[in-house]
C-alpha atoms as one frame of an Amber mdcrd trajectory, in Angstrom:
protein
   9.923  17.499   0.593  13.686  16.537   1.765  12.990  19.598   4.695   9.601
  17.478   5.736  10.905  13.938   5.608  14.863  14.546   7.054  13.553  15.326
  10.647  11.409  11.878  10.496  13.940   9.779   9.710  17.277   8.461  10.837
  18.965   8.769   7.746  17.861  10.394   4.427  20.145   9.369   1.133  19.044
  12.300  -1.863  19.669  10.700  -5.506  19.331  12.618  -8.489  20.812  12.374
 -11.877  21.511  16.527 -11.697  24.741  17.782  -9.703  23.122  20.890  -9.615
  19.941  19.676  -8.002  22.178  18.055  -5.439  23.760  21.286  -4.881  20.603
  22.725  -4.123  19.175  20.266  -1.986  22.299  20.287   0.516  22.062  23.469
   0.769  18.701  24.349   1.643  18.781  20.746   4.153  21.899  22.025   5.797
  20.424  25.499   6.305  17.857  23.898   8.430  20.232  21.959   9.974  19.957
  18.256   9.013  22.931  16.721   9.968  21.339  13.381   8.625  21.251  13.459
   4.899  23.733  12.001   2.649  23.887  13.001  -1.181  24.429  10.130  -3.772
  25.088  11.936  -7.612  23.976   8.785 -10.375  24.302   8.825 -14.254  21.408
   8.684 -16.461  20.082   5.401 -17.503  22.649   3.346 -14.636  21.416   1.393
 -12.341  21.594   2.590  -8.485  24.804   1.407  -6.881  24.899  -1.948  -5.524
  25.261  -1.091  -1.970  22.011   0.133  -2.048  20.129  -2.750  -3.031  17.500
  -4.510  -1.073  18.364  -1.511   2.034  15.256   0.895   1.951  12.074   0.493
   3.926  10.873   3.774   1.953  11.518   5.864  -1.423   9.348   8.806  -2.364
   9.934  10.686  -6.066   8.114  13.750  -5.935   7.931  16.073  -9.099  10.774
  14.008 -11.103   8.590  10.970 -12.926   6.452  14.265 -14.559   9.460  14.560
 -16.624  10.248  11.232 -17.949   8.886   9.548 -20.659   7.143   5.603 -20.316
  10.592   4.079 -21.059  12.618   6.084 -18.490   9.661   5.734 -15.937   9.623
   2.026 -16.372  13.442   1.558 -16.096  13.583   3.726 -13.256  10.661   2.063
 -11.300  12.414  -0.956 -11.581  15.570   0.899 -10.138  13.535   1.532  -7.094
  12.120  -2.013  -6.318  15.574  -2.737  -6.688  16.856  -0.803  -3.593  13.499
  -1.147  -1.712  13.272  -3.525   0.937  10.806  -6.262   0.537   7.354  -5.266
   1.595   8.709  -1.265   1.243   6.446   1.299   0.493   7.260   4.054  -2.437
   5.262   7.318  -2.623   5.787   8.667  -6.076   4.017  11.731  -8.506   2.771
  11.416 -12.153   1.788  13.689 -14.604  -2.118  13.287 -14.558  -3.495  14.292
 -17.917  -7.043  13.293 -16.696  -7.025  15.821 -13.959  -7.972  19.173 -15.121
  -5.481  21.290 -14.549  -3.148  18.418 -15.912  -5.033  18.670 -18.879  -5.266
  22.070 -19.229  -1.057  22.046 -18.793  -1.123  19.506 -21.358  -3.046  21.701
 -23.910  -0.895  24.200 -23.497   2.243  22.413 -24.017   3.417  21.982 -27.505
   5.360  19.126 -27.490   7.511  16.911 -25.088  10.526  17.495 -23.482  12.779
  16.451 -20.113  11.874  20.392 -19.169   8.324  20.022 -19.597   5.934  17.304
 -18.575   5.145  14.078 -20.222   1.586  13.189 -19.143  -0.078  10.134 -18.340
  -3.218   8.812 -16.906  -3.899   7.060 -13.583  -4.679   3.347 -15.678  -1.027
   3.556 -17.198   0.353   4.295 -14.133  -1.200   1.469 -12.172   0.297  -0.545
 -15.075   3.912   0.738 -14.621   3.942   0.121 -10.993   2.515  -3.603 -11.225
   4.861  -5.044 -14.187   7.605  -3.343 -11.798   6.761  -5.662  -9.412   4.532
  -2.927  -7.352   1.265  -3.382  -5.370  -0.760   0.012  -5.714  -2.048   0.914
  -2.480  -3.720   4.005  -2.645  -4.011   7.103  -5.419  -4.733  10.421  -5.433
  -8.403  12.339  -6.710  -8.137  15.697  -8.057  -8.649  18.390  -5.761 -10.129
  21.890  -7.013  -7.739  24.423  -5.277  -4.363  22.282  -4.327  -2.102  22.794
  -7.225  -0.728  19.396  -6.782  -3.780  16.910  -6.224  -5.402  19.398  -9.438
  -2.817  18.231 -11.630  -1.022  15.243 -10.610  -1.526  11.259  -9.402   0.339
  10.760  -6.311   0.507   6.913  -5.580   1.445   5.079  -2.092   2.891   1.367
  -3.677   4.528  -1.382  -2.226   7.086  -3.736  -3.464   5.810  -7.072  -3.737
């Protein structure tokens, strides 16, 4: 997603709780030759650095809130609000365990775990989002044949 969104924009900041992950990232973004994307390594559970509060007009989490549980996802969406400008948009993926191939996933899974995915349906997600101080702007309908839309809710929000 970095590749898609670092040509768009001015300046693309890449947080992730996973050095490795970082690693990753700047390599495959400076292999296509974005010169514009700074890497920012946080721990688990802290909040984002100061600096960063109140500077973003956008913050998109794609394929990272499928592996947290409610408590993690409701800490961290309150993370984001907190660097999001006011009136700044957030584009972010769930879990959907009422779309069918998120069920089917689901069923197949034994049990939880930060490697797997923890599922949740589109009503709890609406609710995360809003106590977070969130107005839900638009959400995804599954989509036989696009592995994403199949099995996930992606939601366009806004920080109240």
């Amino acid at each position: 997603v970095g590749a898609l969104v670092a040509p768009k924009v001015q300046r693309l900041l890449c947080f992730d709780i996973s050095e490795e992950m970082l690693k990753m990232a700047r390599r495959s973004l400076e292999e296509l030759g974005h010169g514009n994307v700074e890497y920012q390594l946080l721990q688990a559970d802290a909040p984002y650095p100061a600096q960063y509060q109140g500077t973003f007009d956008l913050v998109y989490s794609f394929d990272v809130f499928v592996h947290m549980d409610l408590h993690e996802m409701r800490h961290t969406l309150h993370g984001v609000r907190e660097v999001l400008k006011p009136g700044g948009l957030f584009f972010v993926s769930f879990a959907n365990l009422l779309a069918p191939d998120g069920w089917r996933r689901f069923a197949r899974q034994k049990h939880y775990s930060v490697g797997g995915f923890y599922f949740i349906s589109p009503d709890i997600a609406k609710c995360l989002l809003q106590h977070a101080g969130f107005s839900v702007l638009k959400c995804s309908k599954p989509q036989k044949g696009n592995t994403y839309l199949n099995r996930d809710l992606l939601v366009l929000a806004r920080r109240d």
